[in-house]
Short mmCIF file of C-alpha atoms and ligand atoms in Angstrom, two decimals:
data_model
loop_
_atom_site.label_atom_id
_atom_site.label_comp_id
_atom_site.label_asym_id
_atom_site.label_seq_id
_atom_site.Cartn_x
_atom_site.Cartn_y
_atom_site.Cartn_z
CA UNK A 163 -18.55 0.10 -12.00
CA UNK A 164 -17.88 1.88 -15.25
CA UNK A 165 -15.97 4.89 -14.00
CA UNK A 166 -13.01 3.34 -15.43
CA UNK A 167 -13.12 4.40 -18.66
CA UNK A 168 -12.71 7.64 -19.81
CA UNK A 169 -14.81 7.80 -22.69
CA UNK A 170 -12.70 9.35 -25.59
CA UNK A 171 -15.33 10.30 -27.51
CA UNK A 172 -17.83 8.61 -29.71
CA UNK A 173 -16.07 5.61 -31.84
CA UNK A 174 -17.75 5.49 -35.52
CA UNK A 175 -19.80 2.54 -35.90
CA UNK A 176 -18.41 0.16 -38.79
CA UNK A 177 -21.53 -1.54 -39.29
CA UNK A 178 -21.86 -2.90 -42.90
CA UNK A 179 -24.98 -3.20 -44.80
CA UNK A 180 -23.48 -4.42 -47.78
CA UNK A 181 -21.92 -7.45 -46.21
CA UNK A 182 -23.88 -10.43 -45.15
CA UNK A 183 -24.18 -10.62 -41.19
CA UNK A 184 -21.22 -11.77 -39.43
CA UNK A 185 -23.19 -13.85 -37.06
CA UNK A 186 -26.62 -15.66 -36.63
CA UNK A 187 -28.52 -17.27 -33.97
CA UNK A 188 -31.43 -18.63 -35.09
CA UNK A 189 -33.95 -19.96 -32.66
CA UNK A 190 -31.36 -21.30 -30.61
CA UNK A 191 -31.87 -23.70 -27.59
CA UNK A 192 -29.46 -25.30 -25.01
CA UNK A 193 -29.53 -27.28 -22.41
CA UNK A 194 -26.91 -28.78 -19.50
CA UNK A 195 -28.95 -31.85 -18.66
CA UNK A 196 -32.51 -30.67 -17.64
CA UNK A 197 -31.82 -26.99 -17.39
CA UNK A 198 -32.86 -24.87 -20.28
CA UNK A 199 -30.00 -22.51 -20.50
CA UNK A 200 -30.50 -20.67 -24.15
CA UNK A 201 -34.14 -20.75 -25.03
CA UNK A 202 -35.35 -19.22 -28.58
CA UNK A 203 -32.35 -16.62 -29.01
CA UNK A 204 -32.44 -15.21 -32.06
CA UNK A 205 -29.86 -12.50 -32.90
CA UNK A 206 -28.06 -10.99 -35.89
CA UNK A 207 -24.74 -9.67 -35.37
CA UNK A 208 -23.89 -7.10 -38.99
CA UNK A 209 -19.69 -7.11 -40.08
CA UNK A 210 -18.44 -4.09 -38.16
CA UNK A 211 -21.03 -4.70 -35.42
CA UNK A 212 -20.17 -4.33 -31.83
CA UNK A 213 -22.86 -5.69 -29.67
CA UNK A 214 -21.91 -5.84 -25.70
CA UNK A 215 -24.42 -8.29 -23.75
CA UNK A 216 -24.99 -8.11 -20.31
CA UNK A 217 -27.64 -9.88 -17.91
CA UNK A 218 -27.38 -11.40 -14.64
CA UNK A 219 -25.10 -13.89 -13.16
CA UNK A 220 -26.15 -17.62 -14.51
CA UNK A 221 -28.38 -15.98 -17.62
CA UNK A 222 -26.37 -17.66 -20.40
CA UNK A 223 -24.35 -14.89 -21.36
CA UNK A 224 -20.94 -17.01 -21.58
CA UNK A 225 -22.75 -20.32 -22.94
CA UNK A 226 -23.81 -18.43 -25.94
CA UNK A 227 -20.25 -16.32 -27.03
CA UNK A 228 -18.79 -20.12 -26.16
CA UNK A 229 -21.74 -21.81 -28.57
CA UNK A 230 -20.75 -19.19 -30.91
CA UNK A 231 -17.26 -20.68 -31.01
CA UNK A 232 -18.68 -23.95 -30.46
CA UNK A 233 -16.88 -24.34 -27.03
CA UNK A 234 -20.36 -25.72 -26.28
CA UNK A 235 -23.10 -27.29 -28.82
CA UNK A 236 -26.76 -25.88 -29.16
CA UNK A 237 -29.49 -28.49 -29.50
CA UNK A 238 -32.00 -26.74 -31.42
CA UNK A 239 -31.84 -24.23 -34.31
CA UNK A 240 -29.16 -22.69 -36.03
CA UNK A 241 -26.01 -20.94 -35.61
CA UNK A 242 -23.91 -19.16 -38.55
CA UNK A 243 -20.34 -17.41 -38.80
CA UNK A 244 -19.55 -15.88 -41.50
CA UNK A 245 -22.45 -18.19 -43.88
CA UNK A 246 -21.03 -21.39 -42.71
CA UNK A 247 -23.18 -23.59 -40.06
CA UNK A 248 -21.93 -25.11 -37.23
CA UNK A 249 -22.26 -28.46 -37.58
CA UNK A 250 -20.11 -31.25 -36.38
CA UNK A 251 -17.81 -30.73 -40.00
CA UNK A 252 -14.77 -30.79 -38.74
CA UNK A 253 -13.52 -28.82 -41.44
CA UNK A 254 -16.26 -26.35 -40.73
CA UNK A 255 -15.33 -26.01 -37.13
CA UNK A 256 -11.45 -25.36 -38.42
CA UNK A 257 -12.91 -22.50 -40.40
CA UNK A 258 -14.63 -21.23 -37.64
CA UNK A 259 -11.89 -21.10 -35.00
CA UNK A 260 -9.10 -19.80 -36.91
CA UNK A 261 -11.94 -16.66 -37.74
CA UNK A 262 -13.26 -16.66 -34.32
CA UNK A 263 -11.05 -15.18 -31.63
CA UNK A 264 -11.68 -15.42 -27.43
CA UNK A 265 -10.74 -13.75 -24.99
CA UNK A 266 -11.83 -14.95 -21.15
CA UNK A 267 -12.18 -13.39 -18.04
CA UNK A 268 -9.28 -15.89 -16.46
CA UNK A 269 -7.01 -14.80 -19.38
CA UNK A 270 -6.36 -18.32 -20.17
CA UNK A 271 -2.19 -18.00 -21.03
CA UNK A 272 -0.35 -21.15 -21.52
CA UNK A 273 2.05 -20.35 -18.41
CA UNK A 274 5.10 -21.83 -19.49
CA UNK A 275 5.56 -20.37 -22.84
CA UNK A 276 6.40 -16.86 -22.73
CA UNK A 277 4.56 -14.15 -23.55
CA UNK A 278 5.89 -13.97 -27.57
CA UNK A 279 5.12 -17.62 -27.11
CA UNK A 280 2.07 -17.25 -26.56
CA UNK A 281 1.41 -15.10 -29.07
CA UNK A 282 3.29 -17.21 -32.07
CA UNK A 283 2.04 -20.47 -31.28
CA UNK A 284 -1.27 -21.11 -32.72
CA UNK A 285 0.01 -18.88 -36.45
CA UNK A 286 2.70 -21.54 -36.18
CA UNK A 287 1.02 -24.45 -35.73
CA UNK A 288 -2.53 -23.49 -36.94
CA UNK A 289 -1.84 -20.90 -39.65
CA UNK A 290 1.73 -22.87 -40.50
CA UNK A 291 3.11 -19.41 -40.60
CA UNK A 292 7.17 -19.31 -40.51
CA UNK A 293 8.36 -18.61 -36.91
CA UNK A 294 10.16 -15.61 -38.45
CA UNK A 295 6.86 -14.00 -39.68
CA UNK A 296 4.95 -15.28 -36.59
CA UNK A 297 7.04 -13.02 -33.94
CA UNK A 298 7.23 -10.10 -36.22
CA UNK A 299 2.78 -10.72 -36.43
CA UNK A 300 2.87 -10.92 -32.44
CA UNK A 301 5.57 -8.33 -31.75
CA UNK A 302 3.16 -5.67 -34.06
CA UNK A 303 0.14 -6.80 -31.91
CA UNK A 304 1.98 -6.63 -28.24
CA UNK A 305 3.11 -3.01 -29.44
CA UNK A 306 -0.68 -2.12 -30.16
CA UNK A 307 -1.25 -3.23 -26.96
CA UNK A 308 1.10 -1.30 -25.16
CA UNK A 309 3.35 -3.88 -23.80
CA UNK A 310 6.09 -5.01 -26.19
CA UNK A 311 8.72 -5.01 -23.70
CA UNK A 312 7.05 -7.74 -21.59
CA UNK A 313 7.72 -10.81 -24.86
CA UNK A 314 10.09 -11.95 -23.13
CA UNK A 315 8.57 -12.63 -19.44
CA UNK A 316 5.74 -15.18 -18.50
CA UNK A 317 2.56 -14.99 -18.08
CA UNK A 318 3.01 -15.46 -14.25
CA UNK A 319 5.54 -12.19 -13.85
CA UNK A 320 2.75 -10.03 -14.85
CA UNK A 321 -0.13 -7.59 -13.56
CA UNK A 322 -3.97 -9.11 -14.64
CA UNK A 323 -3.96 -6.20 -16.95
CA UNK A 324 -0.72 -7.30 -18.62
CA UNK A 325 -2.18 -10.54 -19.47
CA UNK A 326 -5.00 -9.97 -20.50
CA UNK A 327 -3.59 -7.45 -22.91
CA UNK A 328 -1.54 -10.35 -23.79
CA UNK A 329 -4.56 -12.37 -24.20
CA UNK A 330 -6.27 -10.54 -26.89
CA UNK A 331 -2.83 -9.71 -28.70
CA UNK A 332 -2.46 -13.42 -28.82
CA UNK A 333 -6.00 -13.81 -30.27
CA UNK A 334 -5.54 -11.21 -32.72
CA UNK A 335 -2.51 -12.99 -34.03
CA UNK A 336 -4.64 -15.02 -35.46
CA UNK A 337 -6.58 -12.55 -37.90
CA UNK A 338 -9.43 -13.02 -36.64
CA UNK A 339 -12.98 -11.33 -38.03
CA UNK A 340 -15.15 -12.07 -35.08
CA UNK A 341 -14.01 -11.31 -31.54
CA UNK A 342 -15.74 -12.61 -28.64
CA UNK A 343 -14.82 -11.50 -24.96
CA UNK A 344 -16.36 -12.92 -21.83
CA UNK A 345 -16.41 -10.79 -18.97
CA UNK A 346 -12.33 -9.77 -20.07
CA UNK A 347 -12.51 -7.16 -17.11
CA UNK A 348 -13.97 -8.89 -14.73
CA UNK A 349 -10.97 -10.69 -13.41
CA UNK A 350 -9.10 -7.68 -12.61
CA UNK A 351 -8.44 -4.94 -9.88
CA UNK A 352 -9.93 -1.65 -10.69
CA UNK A 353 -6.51 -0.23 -11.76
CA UNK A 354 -6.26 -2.22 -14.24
CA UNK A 355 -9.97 -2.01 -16.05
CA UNK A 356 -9.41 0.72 -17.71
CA UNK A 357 -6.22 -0.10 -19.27
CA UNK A 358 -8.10 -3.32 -21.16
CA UNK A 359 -11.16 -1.54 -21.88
CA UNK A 360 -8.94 0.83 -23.55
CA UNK A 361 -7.30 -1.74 -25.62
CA UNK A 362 -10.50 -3.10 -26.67
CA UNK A 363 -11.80 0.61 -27.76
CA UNK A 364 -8.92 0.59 -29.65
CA UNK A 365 -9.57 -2.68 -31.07
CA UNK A 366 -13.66 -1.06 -31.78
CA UNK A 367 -11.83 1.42 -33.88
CA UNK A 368 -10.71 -0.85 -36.31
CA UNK A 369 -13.83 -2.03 -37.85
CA UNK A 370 -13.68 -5.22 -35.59
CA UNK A 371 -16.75 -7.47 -35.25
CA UNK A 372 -16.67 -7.83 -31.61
CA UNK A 373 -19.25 -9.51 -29.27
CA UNK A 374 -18.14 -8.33 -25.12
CA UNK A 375 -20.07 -9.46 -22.62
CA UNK A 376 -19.29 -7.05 -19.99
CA UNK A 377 -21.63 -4.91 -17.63
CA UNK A 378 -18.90 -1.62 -18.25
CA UNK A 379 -21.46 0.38 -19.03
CA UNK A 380 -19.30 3.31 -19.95
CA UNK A 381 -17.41 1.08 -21.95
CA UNK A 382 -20.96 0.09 -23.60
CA UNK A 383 -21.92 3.19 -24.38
CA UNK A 384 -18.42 4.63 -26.33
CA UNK A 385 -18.28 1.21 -28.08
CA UNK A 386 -22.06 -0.53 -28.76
CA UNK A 387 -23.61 -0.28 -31.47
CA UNK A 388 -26.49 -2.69 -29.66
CA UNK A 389 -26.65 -3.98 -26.30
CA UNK A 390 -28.25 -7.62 -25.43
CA UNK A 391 -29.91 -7.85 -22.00
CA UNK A 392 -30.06 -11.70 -21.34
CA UNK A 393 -32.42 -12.73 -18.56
CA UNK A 394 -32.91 -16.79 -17.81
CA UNK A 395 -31.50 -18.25 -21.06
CA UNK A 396 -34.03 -15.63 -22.97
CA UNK A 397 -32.59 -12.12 -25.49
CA UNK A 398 -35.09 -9.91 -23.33
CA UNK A 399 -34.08 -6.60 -24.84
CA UNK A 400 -32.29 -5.32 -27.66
CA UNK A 401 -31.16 -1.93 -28.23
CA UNK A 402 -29.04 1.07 -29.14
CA UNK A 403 -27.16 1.31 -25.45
CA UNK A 404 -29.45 4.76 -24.80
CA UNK A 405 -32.79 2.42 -25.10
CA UNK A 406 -31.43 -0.14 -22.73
CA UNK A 407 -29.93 1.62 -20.60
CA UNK A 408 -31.96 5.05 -20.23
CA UNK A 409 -35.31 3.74 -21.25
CA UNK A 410 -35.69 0.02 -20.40
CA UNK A 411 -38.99 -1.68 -21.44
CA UNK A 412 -39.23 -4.72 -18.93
CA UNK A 413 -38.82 -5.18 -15.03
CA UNK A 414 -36.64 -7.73 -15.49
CA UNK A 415 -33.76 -5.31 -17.27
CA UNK A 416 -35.33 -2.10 -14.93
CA UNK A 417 -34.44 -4.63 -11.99
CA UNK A 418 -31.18 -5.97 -13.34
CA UNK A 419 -30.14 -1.82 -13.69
CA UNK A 420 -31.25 -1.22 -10.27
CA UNK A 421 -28.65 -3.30 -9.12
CA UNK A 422 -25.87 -2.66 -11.45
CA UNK A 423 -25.74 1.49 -11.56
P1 LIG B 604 -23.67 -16.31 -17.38
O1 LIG B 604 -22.46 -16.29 -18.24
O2 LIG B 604 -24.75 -15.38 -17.86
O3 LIG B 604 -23.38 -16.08 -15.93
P2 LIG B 604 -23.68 -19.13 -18.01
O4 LIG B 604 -23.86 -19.20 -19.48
O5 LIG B 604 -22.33 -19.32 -17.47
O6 LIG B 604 -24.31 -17.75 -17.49
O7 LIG B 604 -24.61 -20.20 -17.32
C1 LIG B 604 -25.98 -20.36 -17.65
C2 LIG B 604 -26.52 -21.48 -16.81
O8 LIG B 604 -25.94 -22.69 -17.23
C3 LIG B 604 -26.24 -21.35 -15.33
O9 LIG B 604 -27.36 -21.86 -14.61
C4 LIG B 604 -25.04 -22.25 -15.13
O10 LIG B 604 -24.98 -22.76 -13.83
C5 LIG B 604 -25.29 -23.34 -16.15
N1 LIG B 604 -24.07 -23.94 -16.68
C6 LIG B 604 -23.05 -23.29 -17.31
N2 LIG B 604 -22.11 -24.14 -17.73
C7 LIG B 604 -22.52 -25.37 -17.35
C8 LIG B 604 -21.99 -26.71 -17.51
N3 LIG B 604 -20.84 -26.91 -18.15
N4 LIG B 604 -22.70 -27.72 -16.99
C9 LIG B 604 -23.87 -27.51 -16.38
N5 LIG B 604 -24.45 -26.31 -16.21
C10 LIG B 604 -23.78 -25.25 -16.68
MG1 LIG B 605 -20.49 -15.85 -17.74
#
């Protein structure tokens, strides 16, 4: 499962202490009708951190990156980007989107606007950024991720790989400080794993704040400063990826390893 990535050596960890914390989950609960699908999770997330989360199927993992973007609402407690609460302040939620980037496992392109298209529409219409400036911002980010001579095809007449390079270039158009993935390698044939997870170690070598929920454990392991293990809505364990992964605590995250490795 993680063979795909080469690791190219330890990344520096761009953690800052002097900052305050990018993001915070306090005591957070959710629920989809009666089931309890976040319960209690509390976790800090520094500037510069890279956390990867990983649990099994149905454990929350993707309802809390999408509460952190407030793609979904919590019920209880309290969640913070960047000092501001969400709340429903609409001018607060603004702040928070144009800081918070996604990327998805399904990639998630708009597939009739072209690739550059993609990239240039929310700094045009979000950001109010000059169309001019806006394809020079996305042609910069498509060459960092390799694929500047695909602007002017769609979505549809490329490889999974290609678009979900595509994807985060088009998210990092956007300048964002946080960036959440969910499961961005899932999606895709073994091929072409390695050629995102690369782009996202390059992306880790920047100083990003990234949250990835992923179970590329080689791709943990170059990049994480802290893995998450989620079990049933609940943070079970928290640690340097050596502690989770080499030295787990619980049976639920000894059991969840079993079956990943
Ligand atoms: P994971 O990403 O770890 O696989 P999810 O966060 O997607 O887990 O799901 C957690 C739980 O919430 C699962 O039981 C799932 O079926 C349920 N769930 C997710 N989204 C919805 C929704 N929109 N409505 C109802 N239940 C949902
Ligand atoms: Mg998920």
């Amino acid at each position: 499962m993680s063979a795909a990535i080469e690791t190219p050596g330890f990344i520096a960890s761009a953690v800052r202490t002097d900052a305050p914390p990018a993001i915070v989950l306090d005591k957070v609960n959710k629920w989809f009708g009666a089931l309890h699908v976040l319960r209690d999770v509390d976790l800090q997330v520094a500037a510069g951190e890279r956390v990867v989360v990983c649990g099994p199927s149905g454990s929350g993992k993707s309802t809390m990156i999408r509460c952190i973007n407030r793609l979904e609402t919590h019920q209880e407690g309290h969640i913070l980007v960047d000092g501001i609460e969400l709340s429903d302040d609409v001018r607060a939620l603004g702040a928070i989107r144009r800081e918070v980037g996604m990327v998805f496992q399904s990639f998630n392109l708009f597939p009739h606007l072209s690739v550059l298209e993609n990239c240039t529409l929310a700094p045009i219409w979000v950001r109010k950024m000059p169309k001019k400036d806006a394809e020079e911002l996305a042609m910069e980010y498509l060459t960092r991720v390799k694929i500047p001579e695909q602007a002017k095809k769609y979505p549809g007449q490329l490889s999974g790989g290609q678009q979900q390079r595509v994807a985060i270039a088009r998210a990092l158009c956007m300048k964002p400080k946080i960036m959440l993935f969910d499961e961005p390698t899932s999606a895709l044939d073994p091929e072409m794993i390695k050629e995102v997870l690369d782009t996202m170690v390059m992306l880790a070598g920047t100083g990003m704040t990234m949250i990835v929920v992923t179970h590329e454990m080689g791709f943990a392991r170059t990049v994480a400063d802290r893995v998450v293990f989620m079990d049933r809505g609940e943070v079970v364990e928290v640690g340097t990826p050596t502690q989770v992964f080499n030295d787990p605590k619980t049976d639920r995250l000894k059991l969840f390893l079993s079956q990943i490795l």
